[in-house]
PDB file of C-alpha atoms in Angstrom:
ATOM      1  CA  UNK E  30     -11.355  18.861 -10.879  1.00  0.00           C
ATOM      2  CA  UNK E  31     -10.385  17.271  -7.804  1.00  0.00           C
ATOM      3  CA  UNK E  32      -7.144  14.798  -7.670  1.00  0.00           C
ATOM      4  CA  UNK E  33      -7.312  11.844  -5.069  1.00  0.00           C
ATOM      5  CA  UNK E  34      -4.136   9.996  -3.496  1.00  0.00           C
ATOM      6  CA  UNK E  35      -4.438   6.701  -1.675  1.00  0.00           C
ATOM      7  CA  UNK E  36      -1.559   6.364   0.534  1.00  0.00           C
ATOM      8  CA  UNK E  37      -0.878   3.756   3.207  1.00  0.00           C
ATOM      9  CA  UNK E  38      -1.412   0.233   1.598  1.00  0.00           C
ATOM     10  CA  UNK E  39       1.738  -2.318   2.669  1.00  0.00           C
ATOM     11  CA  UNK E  40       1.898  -6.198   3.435  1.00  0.00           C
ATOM     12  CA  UNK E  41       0.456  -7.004   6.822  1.00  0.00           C
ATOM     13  CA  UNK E  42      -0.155 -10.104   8.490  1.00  0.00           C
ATOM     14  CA  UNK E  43      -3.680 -12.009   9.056  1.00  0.00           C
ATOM     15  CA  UNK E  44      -4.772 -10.374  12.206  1.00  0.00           C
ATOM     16  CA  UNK E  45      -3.030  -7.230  11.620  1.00  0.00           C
ATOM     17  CA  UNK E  46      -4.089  -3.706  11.165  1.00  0.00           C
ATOM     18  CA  UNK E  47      -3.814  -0.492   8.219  1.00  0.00           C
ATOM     19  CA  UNK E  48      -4.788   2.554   8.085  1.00  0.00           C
ATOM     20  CA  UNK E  49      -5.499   3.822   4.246  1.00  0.00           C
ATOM     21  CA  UNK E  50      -5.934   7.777   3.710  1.00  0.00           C
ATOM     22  CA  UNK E  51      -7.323   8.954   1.008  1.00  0.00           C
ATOM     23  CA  UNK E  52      -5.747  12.940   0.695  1.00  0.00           C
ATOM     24  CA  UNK E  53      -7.766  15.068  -1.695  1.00  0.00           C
ATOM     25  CA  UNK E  54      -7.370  18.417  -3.507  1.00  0.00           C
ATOM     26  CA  UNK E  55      -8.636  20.657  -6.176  1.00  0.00           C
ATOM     27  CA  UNK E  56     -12.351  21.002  -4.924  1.00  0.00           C
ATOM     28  CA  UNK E  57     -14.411  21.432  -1.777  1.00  0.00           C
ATOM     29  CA  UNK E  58     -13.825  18.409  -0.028  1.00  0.00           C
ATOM     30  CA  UNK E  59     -16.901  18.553   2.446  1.00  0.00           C
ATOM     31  CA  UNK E  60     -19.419  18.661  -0.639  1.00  0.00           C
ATOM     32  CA  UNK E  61     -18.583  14.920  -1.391  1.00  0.00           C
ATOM     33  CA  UNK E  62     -19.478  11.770  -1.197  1.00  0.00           C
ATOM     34  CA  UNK E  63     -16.112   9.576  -0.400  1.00  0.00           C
ATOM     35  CA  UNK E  64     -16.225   5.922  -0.905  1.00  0.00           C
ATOM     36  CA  UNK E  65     -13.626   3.387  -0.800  1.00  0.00           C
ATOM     37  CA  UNK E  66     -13.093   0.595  -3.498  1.00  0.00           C
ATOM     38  CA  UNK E  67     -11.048  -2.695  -3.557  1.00  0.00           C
ATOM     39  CA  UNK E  68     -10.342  -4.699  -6.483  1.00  0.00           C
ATOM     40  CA  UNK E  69      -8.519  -8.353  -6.242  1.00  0.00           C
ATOM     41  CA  UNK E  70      -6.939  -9.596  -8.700  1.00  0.00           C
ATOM     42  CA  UNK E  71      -9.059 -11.698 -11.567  1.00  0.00           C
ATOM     43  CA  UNK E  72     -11.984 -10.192  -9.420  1.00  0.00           C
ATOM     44  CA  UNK E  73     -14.698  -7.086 -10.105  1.00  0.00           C
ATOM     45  CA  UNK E  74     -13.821  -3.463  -8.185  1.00  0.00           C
ATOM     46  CA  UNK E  75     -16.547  -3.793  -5.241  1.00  0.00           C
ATOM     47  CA  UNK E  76     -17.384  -0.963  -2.703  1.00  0.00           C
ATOM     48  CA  UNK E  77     -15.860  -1.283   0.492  1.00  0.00           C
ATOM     49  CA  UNK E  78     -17.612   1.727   2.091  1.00  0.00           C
ATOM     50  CA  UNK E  79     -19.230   5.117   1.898  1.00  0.00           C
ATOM     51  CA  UNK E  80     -18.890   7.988   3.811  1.00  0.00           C
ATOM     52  CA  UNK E  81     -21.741  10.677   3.304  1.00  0.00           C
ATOM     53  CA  UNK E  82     -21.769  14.076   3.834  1.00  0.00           C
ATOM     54  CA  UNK E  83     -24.043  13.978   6.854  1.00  0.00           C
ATOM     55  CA  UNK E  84     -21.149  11.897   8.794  1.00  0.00           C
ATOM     56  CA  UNK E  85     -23.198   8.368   7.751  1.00  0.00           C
ATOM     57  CA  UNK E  86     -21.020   5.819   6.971  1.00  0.00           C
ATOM     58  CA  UNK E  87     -22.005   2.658   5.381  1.00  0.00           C
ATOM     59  CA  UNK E  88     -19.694  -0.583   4.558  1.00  0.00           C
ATOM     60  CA  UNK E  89     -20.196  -3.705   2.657  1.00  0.00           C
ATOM     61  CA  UNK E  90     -21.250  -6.772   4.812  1.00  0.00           C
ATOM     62  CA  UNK E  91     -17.399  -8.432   4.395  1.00  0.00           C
ATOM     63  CA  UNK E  92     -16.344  -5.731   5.835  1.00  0.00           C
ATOM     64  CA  UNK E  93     -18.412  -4.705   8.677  1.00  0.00           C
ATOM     65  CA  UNK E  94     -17.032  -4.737  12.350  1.00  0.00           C
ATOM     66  CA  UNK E  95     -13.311  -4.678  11.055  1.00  0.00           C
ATOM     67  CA  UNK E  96     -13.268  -1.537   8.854  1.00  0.00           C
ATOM     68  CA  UNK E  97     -13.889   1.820  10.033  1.00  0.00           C
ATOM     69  CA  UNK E  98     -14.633   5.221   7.660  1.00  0.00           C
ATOM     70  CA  UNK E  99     -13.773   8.550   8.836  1.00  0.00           C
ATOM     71  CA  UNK E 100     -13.369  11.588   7.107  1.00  0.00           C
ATOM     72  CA  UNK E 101     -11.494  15.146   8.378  1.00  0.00           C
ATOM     73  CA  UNK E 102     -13.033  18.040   5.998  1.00  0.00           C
ATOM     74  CA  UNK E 103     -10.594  20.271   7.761  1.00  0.00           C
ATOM     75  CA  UNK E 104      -7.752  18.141   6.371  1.00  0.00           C
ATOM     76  CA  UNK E 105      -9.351  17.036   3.127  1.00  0.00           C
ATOM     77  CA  UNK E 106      -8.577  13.775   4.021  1.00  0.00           C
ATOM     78  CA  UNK E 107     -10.749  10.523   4.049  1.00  0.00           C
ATOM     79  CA  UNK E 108      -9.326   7.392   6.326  1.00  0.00           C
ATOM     80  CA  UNK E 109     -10.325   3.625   6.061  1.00  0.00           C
ATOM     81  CA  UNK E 110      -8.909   1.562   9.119  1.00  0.00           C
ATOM     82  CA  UNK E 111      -8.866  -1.859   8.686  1.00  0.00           C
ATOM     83  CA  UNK E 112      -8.485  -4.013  11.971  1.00  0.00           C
ATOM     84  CA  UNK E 113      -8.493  -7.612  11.875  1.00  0.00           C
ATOM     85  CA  UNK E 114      -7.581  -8.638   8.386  1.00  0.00           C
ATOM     86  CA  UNK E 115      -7.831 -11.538   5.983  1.00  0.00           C
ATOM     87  CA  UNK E 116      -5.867 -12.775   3.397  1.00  0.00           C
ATOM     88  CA  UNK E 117      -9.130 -11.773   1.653  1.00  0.00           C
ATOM     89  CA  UNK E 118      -8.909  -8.476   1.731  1.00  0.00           C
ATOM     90  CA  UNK E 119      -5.794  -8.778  -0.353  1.00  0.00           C
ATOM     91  CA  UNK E 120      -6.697  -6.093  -3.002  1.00  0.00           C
ATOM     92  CA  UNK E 121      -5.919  -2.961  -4.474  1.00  0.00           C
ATOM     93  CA  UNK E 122      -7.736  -0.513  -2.752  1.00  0.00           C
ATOM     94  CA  UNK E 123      -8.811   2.842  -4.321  1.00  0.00           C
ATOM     95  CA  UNK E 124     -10.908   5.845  -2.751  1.00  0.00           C
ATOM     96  CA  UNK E 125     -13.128   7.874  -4.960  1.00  0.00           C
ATOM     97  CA  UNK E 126     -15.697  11.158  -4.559  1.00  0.00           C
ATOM     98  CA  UNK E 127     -18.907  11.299  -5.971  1.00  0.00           C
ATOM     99  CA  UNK E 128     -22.474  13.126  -5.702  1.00  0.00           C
ATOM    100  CA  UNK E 129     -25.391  12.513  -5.537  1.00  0.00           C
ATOM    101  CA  UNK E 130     -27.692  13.380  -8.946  1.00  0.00           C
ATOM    102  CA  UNK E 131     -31.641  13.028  -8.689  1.00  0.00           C
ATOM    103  CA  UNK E 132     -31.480   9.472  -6.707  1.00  0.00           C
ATOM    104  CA  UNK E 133     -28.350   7.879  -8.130  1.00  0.00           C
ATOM    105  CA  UNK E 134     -24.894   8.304  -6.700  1.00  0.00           C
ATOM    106  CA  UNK E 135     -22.511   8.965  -9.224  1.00  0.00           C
ATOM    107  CA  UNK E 136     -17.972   8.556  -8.607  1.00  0.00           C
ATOM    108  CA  UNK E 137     -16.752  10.931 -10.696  1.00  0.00           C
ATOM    109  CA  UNK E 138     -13.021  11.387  -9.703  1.00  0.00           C
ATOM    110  CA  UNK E 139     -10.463   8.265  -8.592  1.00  0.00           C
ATOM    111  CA  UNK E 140      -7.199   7.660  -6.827  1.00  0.00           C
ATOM    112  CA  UNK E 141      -4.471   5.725  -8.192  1.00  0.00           C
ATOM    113  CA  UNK E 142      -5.276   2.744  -6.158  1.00  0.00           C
ATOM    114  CA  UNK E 143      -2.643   1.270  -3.166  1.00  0.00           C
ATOM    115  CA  UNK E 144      -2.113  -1.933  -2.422  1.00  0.00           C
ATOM    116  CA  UNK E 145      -2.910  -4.172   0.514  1.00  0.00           C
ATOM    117  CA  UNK E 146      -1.182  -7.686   0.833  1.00  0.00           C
ATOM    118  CA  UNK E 147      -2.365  -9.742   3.857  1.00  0.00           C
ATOM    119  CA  UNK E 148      -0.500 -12.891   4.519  1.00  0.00           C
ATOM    120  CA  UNK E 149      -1.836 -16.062   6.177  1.00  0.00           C
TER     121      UNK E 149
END
């Protein structure tokens, strides 16, 4: 079983910067896939980005050129910095770890979520 805590979230802003982590514990953190989440309010979760085991990191198109992924397997940490933001990243943002079963990539554990506020 492996518990996930987002930490970092706060009010920032337009323009400004955050840095999310994303500590994890309870399993071998290396073996996962991490992703991070956002979900605004009245709005559908949507993937922010994935980090794969290989170092690969992918991000949604929103997202891409202002957010960076990095993970520290020593530190069982995953990071999302977020550089330039918009009041529409506003969102509660939520990291998860999944694997990956025959060809489909499957989240099964979740953080608690922290929020980001950006003001115009």
């Amino acid at each position: 079983q492996v518990q996930l805590v987002e930490s970092g979230g706060g009010l920032v802003q337009a323009g400004g910067s955050l840095r999310l982590s994303c500590a994890a514990s309870g399993g071998t953190f290396s073996r996962y896939v991490m992703g991070w989440f956002r979900q605004a309010p009245g709005k559908e979760r949507e993937l922010v980005g994935t980090s794969w085991r290989a170092a690969q990191t992918d991000y949604a198109d929103s997202v891409k050129g202002r957010f960076t992924i990095s993970r520290d397997n020593a530190l069982n940490t995953l990071y999302l910095q977020m550089n330039s933001l918009k009041p529409e990243d506003t969102a509660v943002y939520y990291c998860a770890a999944g694997q990956v079963i025959g060809i489909s990539l499957q989240y099964d554990y979740w953080g608690q979520g922290t929020q980001v506020t950006v003001s115009s």
